[in-house]
């Protein structure tokens, strides 16, 4: 089976987590850059990467790369790429997104327009037509320009991979599912340890943890754009990958995962989302204020996404809120706490310096993942 270079974009700061995921799937990494990991894989890898990767944004097939400092070089470089290997005569194709960093070409709309013209020019010659109806399957492209190097990727995913399909209802500022999964994977939490999210919102962090514990692949209950590419990826490969995912599920695993929220409506939403994800029996959701946070067991984990105070009216409440978080955490014997926030006085108000502090971009917002490490539990005999 033919091998391709595949590109998996991710949140800035999550590259190492995604790299490990791809390694675990058995594929060879070719490059790790800010916000993306590139690896080798065949058509089956496209299916498996879409279905199994928890922290990726999408899976792109690298069509090619070239140097371009002028629009003429961009046109000619685009025209030389083998578009006919992917796009059939009735295919709908367009540049869905163009991003430019430290390059002489920086206008997204101009880049998109010129590259589309170049693609049409080449495909006209290949298919011997003057007009494309574009009424077949969709083939959107994503283009990155970095220091005048153009990388062109064909999007196999469609809707971002963070959309697992279970979150029909959300909080006001929900954490993306793939970011939530990445945060959990940055901790040493395992299914046999307690996990509490005292600001669970629509339940994303507890649900992602439960899916990991039960080994439920994040993409097995959704569809992908490339499923309609009959010319490129056999339907049987998608079926085989879903079957593989189903065979790996361990739904009877014992867990102690809890989600608290002050809002009754959020608790109801969390329960409904967990039901849609197939993990409702693995998580206990309840209405509870963070000031009531306590647990008799030792060696538990708090993993949470507390309010950042993005609205000015909320900022006044943050010092007291983070002070409460700090007091309740201090009362939990031998626990670890991991929280993501853009609030720059989090450590000061919590009353303790984090053992580790990792910068992560949540969209365009710079946040910090504060890691307060508790002791390791004694080894079982």
Coordinates of C-alpha atoms in Angstrom, one line a residue:
X1 CA 0.0 0.0 0.0
X2 CA 1.3 3.5 -0.9
X3 CA 2.8 5.5 1.9
X4 CA 2.1 9.3 2.4
X5 CA 3.3 12.0 4.6
X6 CA 0.5 12.9 7.0
X7 CA 0.3 16.1 9.1
X8 CA -1.6 16.3 12.4
X9 CA -2.1 19.8 13.7
X10 CA -2.7 20.2 17.5
X11 CA -2.9 22.9 20.2
X12 CA 0.4 24.7 20.7
X13 CA 2.1 23.0 23.7
X14 CA 0.6 19.6 23.0
X15 CA 3.1 18.4 20.4
X16 CA 4.9 16.0 22.7
X17 CA 1.6 14.3 23.7
X18 CA 0.5 14.0 20.1
X19 CA 3.9 12.6 19.1
X20 CA 3.6 9.8 21.7
X21 CA 0.1 9.0 20.5
X22 CA 1.3 8.6 16.9
X23 CA 4.3 6.5 18.1
X24 CA 1.9 4.3 20.0
X25 CA -0.2 3.8 16.9
X26 CA 3.0 2.5 15.3
X27 CA 3.8 5.2 12.7
X28 CA 7.2 6.9 12.1
X29 CA 7.5 10.6 13.0
X30 CA 9.2 12.7 10.3
X31 CA 9.0 16.1 12.0
X32 CA 7.7 17.9 15.1
X33 CA 7.0 21.6 14.7
X34 CA 5.0 24.2 16.8
X35 CA 1.4 23.1 16.5
X36 CA 1.8 20.0 14.4
X37 CA 3.4 16.6 14.0
X38 CA 4.2 15.0 10.6
X39 CA 4.5 11.2 10.1
X40 CA 4.5 8.5 7.5
X41 CA 1.3 6.4 6.9
X42 CA -0.7 4.6 4.3
X43 CA -4.5 4.9 3.5
X44 CA -5.2 2.7 6.6
X45 CA -3.2 5.2 8.7
X46 CA -5.5 8.0 7.6
X47 CA -8.5 6.1 8.9
X48 CA -6.8 5.0 12.2
X49 CA -5.3 8.4 12.9
X50 CA -8.7 10.1 12.5
X51 CA -10.4 7.5 14.8
X52 CA -7.8 6.9 17.5
X53 CA -5.9 10.2 18.0
X54 CA -7.2 12.1 21.0
X55 CA -5.1 15.3 20.8
X56 CA -5.0 16.1 17.1
X57 CA -7.1 18.7 15.4
X58 CA -7.3 17.0 12.0
X59 CA -5.4 14.7 9.7
X60 CA -4.0 16.2 6.5
X61 CA -2.3 14.4 3.6
X62 CA 0.8 16.4 2.6
X63 CA 0.3 16.9 -1.2
X64 CA 3.7 18.7 -1.4
X65 CA 5.9 21.6 -0.4
X66 CA 7.9 24.3 -2.3
X67 CA 9.6 27.7 -1.9
X68 CA 7.6 30.8 -3.0
X69 CA 8.5 34.4 -2.4
X70 CA 6.2 35.8 -5.2
X71 CA 2.7 35.0 -6.3
X72 CA 4.1 33.7 -9.6
X73 CA 6.2 31.2 -7.7
X74 CA 3.2 30.3 -5.6
X75 CA 1.2 29.7 -8.8
X76 CA 3.8 27.6 -10.5
X77 CA 4.7 25.6 -7.4
X78 CA 1.0 24.8 -6.8
X79 CA 0.5 23.8 -10.5
X80 CA 3.4 21.3 -10.3
X81 CA 1.7 19.3 -7.5
X82 CA 0.0 16.0 -8.5
X83 CA -3.6 17.1 -7.8
X84 CA -5.1 14.4 -10.0
X85 CA -3.8 11.7 -7.6
X86 CA -6.4 12.8 -5.2
X87 CA -9.1 15.0 -6.8
X88 CA -11.4 13.3 -9.4
X89 CA -13.0 15.2 -12.3
X90 CA -16.2 15.9 -10.3
X91 CA -14.4 16.7 -7.0
X92 CA -15.2 20.0 -5.2
X93 CA -11.8 21.6 -4.2
X94 CA -10.8 24.8 -2.5
X95 CA -8.3 26.3 -0.2
X96 CA -10.2 26.2 3.1
X97 CA -7.5 28.0 5.2
X98 CA -4.2 29.7 4.5
X99 CA -1.8 30.7 7.3
X100 CA 1.4 32.7 6.9
X101 CA 4.2 33.2 9.3
X102 CA 7.4 35.3 8.5
X103 CA 6.7 35.0 4.8
X104 CA 6.7 37.5 2.0
X105 CA 3.3 36.3 0.9
X106 CA 0.8 37.0 3.8
X107 CA -2.6 37.8 2.4
X108 CA -4.8 34.7 3.0
X109 CA -7.4 35.7 0.4
X110 CA -4.8 36.2 -2.4
X111 CA -3.0 33.0 -1.5
X112 CA -6.3 31.1 -1.7
X113 CA -7.3 32.7 -5.0
X114 CA -4.0 32.1 -6.8
X115 CA -3.7 28.5 -5.6
X116 CA -7.2 27.7 -6.7
X117 CA -6.4 29.1 -10.2
X118 CA -3.3 27.0 -10.4
X119 CA -5.1 23.8 -9.4
X120 CA -7.8 24.4 -12.0
X121 CA -5.1 25.0 -14.7
X122 CA -3.5 21.7 -14.0
X123 CA -6.7 19.7 -13.7
X124 CA -8.0 21.2 -16.9
X125 CA -5.0 19.7 -18.7
X126 CA -5.4 16.3 -17.0
X127 CA -9.1 15.9 -17.5
X128 CA -9.3 17.7 -20.8
X129 CA -12.2 20.0 -19.7
X130 CA -12.7 23.8 -19.6
X131 CA -15.1 23.8 -16.7
X132 CA -15.5 21.8 -13.4
X133 CA -19.0 21.3 -12.0
X134 CA -17.5 20.4 -8.6
X135 CA -20.6 18.4 -7.7
X136 CA -18.8 15.3 -6.3
X137 CA -17.0 14.7 -3.0
X138 CA -15.2 17.6 -1.1
X139 CA -11.4 18.0 -1.1
X140 CA -10.6 21.1 1.1
X141 CA -6.9 22.2 1.3
X142 CA -5.0 23.8 4.1
X143 CA -1.9 25.8 3.4
X144 CA 1.0 26.8 5.7
X145 CA 3.6 29.4 4.7
X146 CA 6.6 29.5 7.1
X147 CA 9.6 31.6 6.1
X148 CA 8.6 31.4 2.4
X149 CA 8.2 27.6 2.5
X150 CA 4.8 26.5 1.4
X151 CA 3.3 23.3 2.7
X152 CA 0.0 22.0 1.2
X153 CA -2.2 19.6 3.1
X154 CA -5.4 17.9 1.9
X155 CA -7.9 17.7 4.8
X156 CA -9.2 14.2 5.4
X157 CA -11.2 15.0 8.6
X158 CA -13.8 17.7 7.9
X159 CA -15.2 18.9 11.2
X160 CA -12.3 19.2 13.7
X161 CA -11.4 16.0 15.6
X162 CA -12.2 17.7 18.9
X163 CA -15.9 17.2 17.9
X164 CA -16.3 13.6 19.1
X165 CA -20.1 13.7 18.7
X166 CA -21.1 13.4 22.3
X167 CA -21.2 17.0 23.3
X168 CA -24.6 18.2 22.1
X169 CA -25.0 20.6 25.0
X170 CA -22.2 22.9 26.3
X171 CA -21.2 25.4 28.9
X172 CA -20.6 29.1 28.0
X173 CA -16.8 28.6 27.5
X174 CA -16.3 24.8 27.1
X175 CA -12.8 23.4 26.9
X176 CA -12.2 21.6 23.6
X177 CA -12.4 17.8 23.9
X178 CA -8.9 17.3 22.4
X179 CA -7.4 19.8 24.7
X180 CA -9.1 18.2 27.7
X181 CA -7.7 14.8 26.7
X182 CA -4.2 16.3 26.3
X183 CA -4.3 17.8 29.7
X184 CA -5.2 14.5 31.3
X185 CA -2.4 12.8 29.3
X186 CA 0.1 15.3 30.7
X187 CA -0.6 13.9 34.2
X188 CA 0.3 10.5 35.6
X189 CA -3.5 9.7 36.2
X190 CA -4.6 6.2 35.5
X191 CA -8.1 4.6 35.7
X192 CA -7.4 3.1 39.2
X193 CA -6.9 6.6 40.7
X194 CA -9.6 9.0 41.8
X195 CA -10.2 12.0 39.5
X196 CA -12.3 15.1 40.4
X197 CA -13.1 18.1 38.2
X198 CA -14.7 20.7 40.6
X199 CA -15.6 23.0 37.7
X200 CA -16.8 20.4 35.2
X201 CA -19.1 22.6 33.1
X202 CA -20.5 20.3 30.4
X203 CA -18.5 17.4 31.7
X204 CA -15.7 17.3 29.1
X205 CA -12.7 16.5 31.4
X206 CA -14.5 13.7 33.3
X207 CA -15.9 12.3 30.0
X208 CA -12.5 12.3 28.3
X209 CA -11.0 10.6 31.3
X210 CA -13.7 7.9 31.3
X211 CA -13.3 7.3 27.6
X212 CA -9.5 6.8 28.1
X213 CA -10.2 4.4 31.1
X214 CA -12.6 2.4 28.9
X215 CA -10.3 2.6 25.9
X216 CA -13.0 4.1 23.8
X217 CA -11.5 5.7 20.6
X218 CA -12.5 9.4 20.3
X219 CA -13.5 9.2 16.7
X220 CA -15.4 5.9 16.5
X221 CA -18.9 7.5 16.7
X222 CA -18.5 10.2 14.1
X223 CA -17.9 10.5 10.4
X224 CA -15.0 12.0 8.4
X225 CA -14.8 13.8 5.1
X226 CA -12.5 11.3 3.4
X227 CA -15.1 8.5 3.9
X228 CA -16.6 9.8 0.6
X229 CA -13.2 9.6 -1.3
X230 CA -14.0 6.4 -3.1
X231 CA -11.2 7.1 -5.5
X232 CA -8.5 7.2 -2.8
X233 CA -9.5 5.3 0.4
X234 CA -11.5 2.0 0.2
X235 CA -14.6 2.0 2.4
X236 CA -13.4 -1.4 3.9
X237 CA -10.4 0.4 5.6
X238 CA -12.9 2.6 7.6
X239 CA -14.9 -0.4 8.6
X240 CA -11.8 -2.3 9.7
X241 CA -10.5 0.7 11.8
X242 CA -13.9 1.0 13.6
X243 CA -14.0 -2.7 14.2
X244 CA -10.5 -2.5 15.7
X245 CA -11.7 0.3 18.0
X246 CA -14.8 -1.6 19.1
X247 CA -12.7 -4.7 19.9
X248 CA -10.4 -2.6 22.2
X249 CA -13.2 -1.2 24.4
X250 CA -13.2 -2.2 28.1
X251 CA -16.4 -0.7 29.4
X252 CA -16.5 -2.8 32.6
X253 CA -13.4 -1.1 34.0
X254 CA -13.8 0.2 37.6
X255 CA -13.3 4.0 38.0
X256 CA -13.8 6.8 40.5
X257 CA -14.3 9.8 38.3
X258 CA -16.4 12.8 39.6
X259 CA -17.5 16.1 38.2
X260 CA -18.9 19.0 40.3
X261 CA -20.5 22.2 39.2
X262 CA -22.4 25.0 41.0
X263 CA -25.1 25.1 38.3
X264 CA -27.8 22.4 38.4
X265 CA -28.3 22.8 34.6
X266 CA -24.6 22.1 33.9
X267 CA -24.8 18.9 36.0
X268 CA -27.8 17.8 33.9
X269 CA -25.9 18.6 30.7
X270 CA -22.9 16.7 31.9
X271 CA -24.9 13.6 32.6
X272 CA -26.6 13.8 29.1
X273 CA -23.2 14.2 27.4
X274 CA -21.7 11.3 29.3
X275 CA -24.7 9.2 28.3
X276 CA -24.1 10.1 24.6
X277 CA -20.4 9.2 25.0
X278 CA -21.4 5.8 26.5
X279 CA -19.7 6.4 29.9
X280 CA -22.5 7.6 32.1
X281 CA -22.0 4.7 34.5
X282 CA -18.4 5.5 35.0
X283 CA -18.8 9.1 36.3
X284 CA -20.6 10.6 39.2
X285 CA -21.8 14.2 38.6
X286 CA -23.3 16.4 41.3
X287 CA -24.0 20.0 42.2
X288 CA -21.3 21.1 44.6
X289 CA -19.4 24.3 45.3
X290 CA -15.6 24.1 45.2
X291 CA -15.7 25.3 48.8
X292 CA -17.2 21.9 49.7
X293 CA -14.4 20.0 47.9
X294 CA -13.2 17.1 50.1
X295 CA -12.6 13.4 49.8
X296 CA -11.6 10.7 52.4
X297 CA -9.4 8.8 50.0
X298 CA -5.7 9.5 49.4
X299 CA -3.6 10.0 46.2
X300 CA -6.4 11.5 44.1
X301 CA -6.2 13.9 41.2
X302 CA -7.9 17.2 40.6
X303 CA -7.8 18.1 36.9
X304 CA -9.8 21.2 36.1
X305 CA -10.5 24.2 33.9
X306 CA -11.6 26.9 36.4
X307 CA -13.0 30.3 35.4
X308 CA -10.3 32.6 33.9
X309 CA -12.2 35.9 34.5
X310 CA -12.3 36.9 30.8
X311 CA -15.1 39.3 31.6
X312 CA -14.1 42.4 33.6
X313 CA -17.0 41.9 36.0
X314 CA -15.7 38.4 36.8
X315 CA -12.1 39.4 37.4
X316 CA -12.9 40.8 40.9
X317 CA -14.1 37.4 42.0
X318 CA -11.0 35.5 40.9
X319 CA -8.7 36.1 44.0
X320 CA -11.3 34.7 46.4
X321 CA -12.1 31.8 44.1
X322 CA -8.4 30.7 43.6
X323 CA -7.8 31.2 47.3
X324 CA -10.7 28.8 48.0
X325 CA -9.2 26.3 45.5
X326 CA -5.9 26.5 47.3
X327 CA -7.4 25.9 50.7
X328 CA -9.5 23.0 49.6
X329 CA -6.5 21.4 47.8
X330 CA -4.3 21.9 50.9
X331 CA -6.9 19.9 52.9
X332 CA -6.7 16.9 50.6
X333 CA -4.0 14.7 51.9
X334 CA -1.5 13.5 49.3
X335 CA -3.5 14.6 46.3
X336 CA -2.2 16.1 43.0
X337 CA -3.8 19.1 41.3
X338 CA -3.6 20.2 37.6
X339 CA -5.4 23.3 36.4
X340 CA -5.4 25.3 33.2
X341 CA -6.0 29.0 33.4
X342 CA -5.0 32.3 31.8
X343 CA -5.3 34.0 35.3
X344 CA -1.7 35.3 36.0
X345 CA -2.0 35.4 39.8
X346 CA -3.2 31.8 40.1
X347 CA -0.2 30.5 42.1
X348 CA -0.2 33.6 44.3
X349 CA -3.9 33.2 45.3
X350 CA -3.7 29.4 45.6
X351 CA -0.9 30.0 48.1
X352 CA 1.7 27.6 46.6
X353 CA 4.1 27.6 43.7
X354 CA 3.4 24.9 41.1
X355 CA 5.9 22.1 40.7
X356 CA 5.6 22.5 36.9
X357 CA 4.1 25.1 34.7
X358 CA 3.5 24.5 31.0
X359 CA 2.5 27.1 28.5
X360 CA -0.5 26.0 26.2
X361 CA -2.4 28.0 23.7
X362 CA -6.2 27.5 24.0
X363 CA -7.1 28.9 20.5
X364 CA -5.3 32.3 20.5
X365 CA -5.4 32.6 24.3
X366 CA -2.2 31.9 26.2
X367 CA -2.9 29.8 29.2
X368 CA -0.8 28.0 31.8
X369 CA -1.2 24.4 32.9
X370 CA -0.2 24.5 36.6
X371 CA 0.9 21.1 38.0
X372 CA 1.0 20.6 41.7
X373 CA 2.4 17.1 42.4
X374 CA 1.3 15.0 45.3
X375 CA 3.4 12.0 46.5
X376 CA 3.2 8.7 44.6
X377 CA 1.1 6.0 46.3
X378 CA 3.0 3.1 47.8
X379 CA 3.4 0.1 45.4
X380 CA 0.9 -2.7 46.0
X381 CA 2.3 -6.0 47.1

